[in-house]
Amino acid sequence: MWLKPEEILLKNAFKLWVTEKDNEYFVLQRRRGYGEGGGGLTGLLVGTLDTVLDSTSKVAPYRILHHTPDSQVYWSIACGVTKEEIVQHWDWLQQNIMRTLSVFDSSEDVTSFVQGKIRGLIAEEGKTCLVQEDDPEKFREAHLRFEKWFELPPGEKLVTYYSCSYWKGKVPCQGWLYLSTNFLCFYSYLLGAEVKLVISWDELWRLEKTSNVILTESIHVLAHGEDHYFSMLMHLNETFVIMEQLADYSIKRLFDKESFQREPALSDPLQITKRGLEANAKSEQFRTFFRLPKEENLLEVHESFLWVPFSHFNTLGKICLSENYLCFASQDGSQCHVIIPMREVKSNKKSLTVCVRGKRALRFSEVRDYQRLANTIRSRCGINASPQHSASSESLINHFEDNPEDVTLMVGQKDSSKAVSTEALMTVFHPQDVENLDPKMLKEKMKEQSWNIHFSEYGRGTSMFFTRKTRDLIVRGVPEALRGELWMLFSGAVNDMATHPGYYTELVEQSLGTSTLATDEIERDLHRSLPEHPAFQSDTGISALRRVLTAYAYRNPKIGYCQAMNILTSVLLLYAKEEEAFWLLVAVCERMLPDYFNRRIIGALVDQAVFEDLIRENLPQLVEHMTDLSFFSSVSLSWFLTLFISVLPIESAVNVVDCFFYDGIKAILQLGLAVLDYNMEALISCHDDAEAVTILNKFFDSVTNKDSPLPPTVQQASVGNNDKASHISVDISELIREAYEKYGNIRSEEVESSRKRNKLYVIQTLEDTTKQNVIRVVSQDVRFSASQLDELYNLFKRQHFLSCYWTMNSPALLHHDPSLAYLEQYQLGFQQFSMLFSLLEPWAFCSIKSTLSLWVFRLIDENQDGLINFKEFCCALDTLYTGSFTNKLKFLFKLHLPPVAINKMLQSHMAYKNNAQNLREICVFTELSLSIKLSGRGKVDLQAYLKQWQNEILKKEESIKDLPRINQTQFIQFSKTLYNIFHGDPEEELLYRAVAHVTSLLLRMEEVGRRLQEPSSPPESKKPANSTVGEESSTEESSTTPESSDTSSSHNSQDLSETEWSFSFEQVLASLLNEPAIVSFFERPVDIQTKLGLAKVAQLKSKTNK
């Protein structure tokens, strides 16, 4: 590697370096302790210095220096990890530089020319580099060390590195932490003690910051059941953020492709950088805080003062700028924040002014880099504002100045289709009676008046100020008439709808009449969605619900439709127009509750884990009584999936939804804690889980909304009405206020951090469950122990991931689907299979990508889909390791049959298996039905008949008489395979002689058979049939193997029906059974445990050396 020329001092350097080559202008040196004669004390000391110190000398064991004859100054210009690499640089200097240097007169000119040439080479290399680091020179050096120490594949991208201490037991090891795209690595070398650690990100169970008495602050990593601690980091928070981002990236990419595909910024593993990860983390926080679409990225941040009219002073905060939004948050993040779409921004030369569809203008002052910000905003406004919008801006503002009562939530809409409902269902089925003056309606009017006053002070619509007062009004309850508008505003759905005019109508038209699994499930659940509400007892409500759910399933087929979506959407349709309900559903499913609505409900499980952590922290008395908190996870699942809608009456549940749209999942967590706190004494005194469930159900039945203006026909009837008299009713507003008072100190940032931390554990727990299910199924068909199957599964899964680490389009990654059956989730294509099989097969007869490896792949791919699942892989290994001599020989024999014969045999085999499975089901069903209808004697007779039929099919499956005969070409290749298997064995010569003896014996038997068949005509009539089979087999084999091609071409001039011979499996088996050396070889046990251990070490290196 070429280095930026740096002057070095050689006064004491020769004690550490040995000169290998030199000439008039250059010196090639080797570091002591490396290469030939590098042992002893010198090697230990040099190795320790190279690890601990961060100096140029430790970069690599070889270097090239430049000097001139009349100068004592040396310049380092190149270094290398291997001698071959440094020699290439030396040869290049000899061929391209040395001749040119002779034309210069002065040493200064020589040095100047060399330095310029080297810098040019480095710049040329930099053009091809996809990433520009803060310090490219140091990073290049670190990358060399990374490659040298860990020997990972060349495609592995180093992201960053840090000096730190790794605690191995109670002893810290000072060394270097390397964070790459797919691996966490650590290296330390102190006085001969080398510590090397390589953990792939997809193996992490825990990643968190911890502190204790010994370690004031450290990063804890849990992988493979082992704890690892890294401390003494100069920038611990920065390091943790990068590690968290890389772990999350790996989880999304390898386990959770749905959410990964929504992040194009991290789509290519070769382009991930430290700077990119930090920017992605900031953008995630930015989008989460301001509820912005996933396409928005944080571009600029500026400190500024904002004039707050309702407080009459300037508040200090930060302006955050993205592609389409200008946002401001006060310094503490809670006092106030405001979101301003760029389409509404107006700026002038003197100050930054933001108009918000009214007579309000927001003024920012004391912006440090004002001119740059103003120019950016002007350019953004020019890009985003349509001509129609630009022309109407002034008239729009003037209109609202003259008519402030007309300020409404405005969104860009095309003419809605007549099929799409333009009114909220609540206004259709329960219109408000203006003349009704009962106490509840009066209180509702007072709430509306409070909100109107709030709007006049803080603004209304997309640019409203969010303050503590806003939250207080939310906690008291949102008026029925304003609920849909405020849900759209708080969730950010208003911006989605404004930037996608007509999108929903197009989706409805495109999805109309489609028939998929999702639409079938939607039809099944339509009438289960709030069936007691009048809106969903009519075709109007049912049709609107069908359109919204079908349109979303069409928009996002990865999610499609999941249960609980119908309940949530029903409530949204009550208070929002149909198109608004659609965009609210988008905001919930894709931003506010990520990964909730898929087959594995990962998001809900993660939030339940967060809930358990909060219970431990805030309800210690409950934890002491109920040490196993998994009970609360099972009980609270419906709370999270339906936002308490499924457990609370609808008039109370909508108050919870109000808080959710304002505060996100934090509101649900707070309310969950308040519910448990309210029932603390009853839960502590209960004796079992069933009693605890009953207590909670009765509590939810007693929750009411005393301020609800809805009539009894609309209000949801409680399940436990009969027992309500025995319970004191709880007002939902009081319960929510108590939740905010007691647990309002939970910060959204802490919740998001806990989500990331627990997501690793939840994903790995699901993966572990999958592994246990797969092992339980496979263990019934193989003789491997549970621990051996566990190790095999880990190797198989790792091989699957190795094909995904360095490419986005690997077949394994594209075929991975967590929703598939357990056995089909991880599969290997031929390339991945051949690499793993070559590490594990017992006799080392299959090299990577060899023809024989392809034949093995073809043989064990039972369903012929070009992929091998774990069961197919294990059954093949089980035959080779623990099968009988006959089964092992049968496996090798079938390898050499042509593909046509194998396909027919596999189809027959699959048919037999299916018949056997069907018979098992018939037996079970018949036994069940006969036990009800028939007498005992009839049942026994029919069962015995069915079982006899089943046994006959299974026996037929195992028969060796159905195997096709092997022809001349195939038998020659079969013999070669036996020679390869026996190669390197201590009794190799004896085994070779045995194979030769068997071959000659079979040939003689075939010759005798030919002579016996010659006089008789019937056998003669069979002979062409056999030779035809051999002909077809030979032709097929010639298309797949070089050997068969050569053999068949050599016999083109001869009549195959007269010259070729063939053998049955019985003949081959009988002949080999007469050779004790061969029988003892195949019956000799092979230590699979040793093979598994070697495969673990060699698996990654096999990828490296590929």
PDB file of N, CA and C in Angstrom, residues 302-328:
ATOM      1  N   HIS A 302     -29.249  24.160  12.853  1.00  0.00           N
ATOM      2  CA  HIS A 302     -28.780  25.503  13.188  1.00  0.00           C
ATOM      3  C   HIS A 302     -29.366  25.920  14.532  1.00  0.00           C
ATOM      4  N   GLU A 303     -28.519  26.473  15.392  1.00  0.00           N
ATOM      5  CA  GLU A 303     -29.031  27.075  16.627  1.00  0.00           C
ATOM      6  C   GLU A 303     -29.664  28.419  16.298  1.00  0.00           C
ATOM      7  N   SER A 304     -30.776  28.706  16.965  1.00  0.00           N
ATOM      8  CA  SER A 304     -31.494  29.932  16.646  1.00  0.00           C
ATOM      9  C   SER A 304     -32.430  30.296  17.785  1.00  0.00           C
ATOM     10  N   PHE A 305     -32.880  31.547  17.768  1.00  0.00           N
ATOM     11  CA  PHE A 305     -33.939  31.994  18.662  1.00  0.00           C
ATOM     12  C   PHE A 305     -35.218  32.117  17.841  1.00  0.00           C
ATOM     13  N   LEU A 306     -36.333  31.707  18.425  1.00  0.00           N
ATOM     14  CA  LEU A 306     -37.634  31.837  17.777  1.00  0.00           C
ATOM     15  C   LEU A 306     -38.537  32.704  18.654  1.00  0.00           C
ATOM     16  N   TRP A 307     -39.137  33.699  18.040  1.00  0.00           N
ATOM     17  CA  TRP A 307     -40.085  34.542  18.773  1.00  0.00           C
ATOM     18  C   TRP A 307     -41.379  33.760  18.970  1.00  0.00           C
ATOM     19  N   VAL A 308     -41.711  33.524  20.259  1.00  0.00           N
ATOM     20  CA  VAL A 308     -42.905  32.758  20.598  1.00  0.00           C
ATOM     21  C   VAL A 308     -43.984  33.746  21.018  1.00  0.00           C
ATOM     22  N   PRO A 309     -44.995  33.975  20.187  1.00  0.00           N
ATOM     23  CA  PRO A 309     -45.973  35.033  20.481  1.00  0.00           C
ATOM     24  C   PRO A 309     -46.802  34.769  21.727  1.00  0.00           C
ATOM     25  N   PHE A 310     -47.114  33.504  22.012  1.00  0.00           N
ATOM     26  CA  PHE A 310     -47.965  33.241  23.175  1.00  0.00           C
ATOM     27  C   PHE A 310     -47.211  33.434  24.483  1.00  0.00           C
ATOM     28  N   SER A 311     -45.859  33.411  24.455  1.00  0.00           N
ATOM     29  CA  SER A 311     -45.072  33.653  25.661  1.00  0.00           C
ATOM     30  C   SER A 311     -44.408  35.017  25.654  1.00  0.00           C
ATOM     31  N   HIS A 312     -44.404  35.671  24.486  1.00  0.00           N
ATOM     32  CA  HIS A 312     -43.840  37.007  24.325  1.00  0.00           C
ATOM     33  C   HIS A 312     -42.352  37.059  24.671  1.00  0.00           C
ATOM     34  N   PHE A 313     -41.609  36.057  24.238  1.00  0.00           N
ATOM     35  CA  PHE A 313     -40.153  36.116  24.376  1.00  0.00           C
ATOM     36  C   PHE A 313     -39.533  35.183  23.339  1.00  0.00           C
ATOM     37  N   ASN A 314     -38.217  35.375  23.134  1.00  0.00           N
ATOM     38  CA  ASN A 314     -37.466  34.511  22.216  1.00  0.00           C
ATOM     39  C   ASN A 314     -37.008  33.266  22.952  1.00  0.00           C
ATOM     40  N   THR A 315     -37.270  32.108  22.374  1.00  0.00           N
ATOM     41  CA  THR A 315     -36.824  30.859  22.999  1.00  0.00           C
ATOM     42  C   THR A 315     -35.685  30.272  22.169  1.00  0.00           C
ATOM     43  N   LEU A 316     -34.683  29.774  22.866  1.00  0.00           N
ATOM     44  CA  LEU A 316     -33.515  29.196  22.198  1.00  0.00           C
ATOM     45  C   LEU A 316     -33.806  27.754  21.818  1.00  0.00           C
ATOM     46  N   GLY A 317     -33.424  27.401  20.619  1.00  0.00           N
ATOM     47  CA  GLY A 317     -33.632  26.030  20.170  1.00  0.00           C
ATOM     48  C   GLY A 317     -32.822  25.738  18.923  1.00  0.00           C
ATOM     49  N   LYS A 318     -33.229  24.704  18.215  1.00  0.00           N
ATOM     50  CA  LYS A 318     -32.507  24.277  17.016  1.00  0.00           C
ATOM     51  C   LYS A 318     -33.454  24.175  15.833  1.00  0.00           C
ATOM     52  N   ILE A 319     -32.997  24.721  14.711  1.00  0.00           N
ATOM     53  CA  ILE A 319     -33.707  24.562  13.449  1.00  0.00           C
ATOM     54  C   ILE A 319     -33.175  23.300  12.771  1.00  0.00           C
ATOM     55  N   CYS A 320     -34.072  22.385  12.448  1.00  0.00           N
ATOM     56  CA  CYS A 320     -33.696  21.141  11.767  1.00  0.00           C
ATOM     57  C   CYS A 320     -34.320  21.163  10.381  1.00  0.00           C
ATOM     58  N   LEU A 321     -33.472  20.994   9.393  1.00  0.00           N
ATOM     59  CA  LEU A 321     -33.909  21.132   8.010  1.00  0.00           C
ATOM     60  C   LEU A 321     -33.792  19.796   7.290  1.00  0.00           C
ATOM     61  N   SER A 322     -34.873  19.375   6.615  1.00  0.00           N
ATOM     62  CA  SER A 322     -34.838  18.175   5.771  1.00  0.00           C
ATOM     63  C   SER A 322     -35.208  18.571   4.353  1.00  0.00           C
ATOM     64  N   GLU A 323     -35.440  17.580   3.500  1.00  0.00           N
ATOM     65  CA  GLU A 323     -35.726  17.886   2.100  1.00  0.00           C
ATOM     66  C   GLU A 323     -36.999  18.724   1.940  1.00  0.00           C
ATOM     67  N   ASN A 324     -38.029  18.442   2.760  1.00  0.00           N
ATOM     68  CA  ASN A 324     -39.330  19.077   2.553  1.00  0.00           C
ATOM     69  C   ASN A 324     -39.909  19.742   3.801  1.00  0.00           C
ATOM     70  N   TYR A 325     -39.133  19.783   4.895  1.00  0.00           N
ATOM     71  CA  TYR A 325     -39.678  20.340   6.134  1.00  0.00           C
ATOM     72  C   TYR A 325     -38.632  21.169   6.862  1.00  0.00           C
ATOM     73  N   LEU A 326     -39.114  22.224   7.506  1.00  0.00           N
ATOM     74  CA  LEU A 326     -38.298  23.027   8.416  1.00  0.00           C
ATOM     75  C   LEU A 326     -38.928  22.872   9.799  1.00  0.00           C
ATOM     76  N   CYS A 327     -38.166  22.350  10.736  1.00  0.00           N
ATOM     77  CA  CYS A 327     -38.689  22.071  12.071  1.00  0.00           C
ATOM     78  C   CYS A 327     -37.878  22.833  13.116  1.00  0.00           C
ATOM     79  N   PHE A 328     -38.541  23.153  14.208  1.00  0.00           N
ATOM     80  CA  PHE A 328     -37.867  23.834  15.317  1.00  0.00           C
ATOM     81  C   PHE A 328     -38.274  23.161  16.613  1.00  0.00           C
TER      82      PHE A 328
END
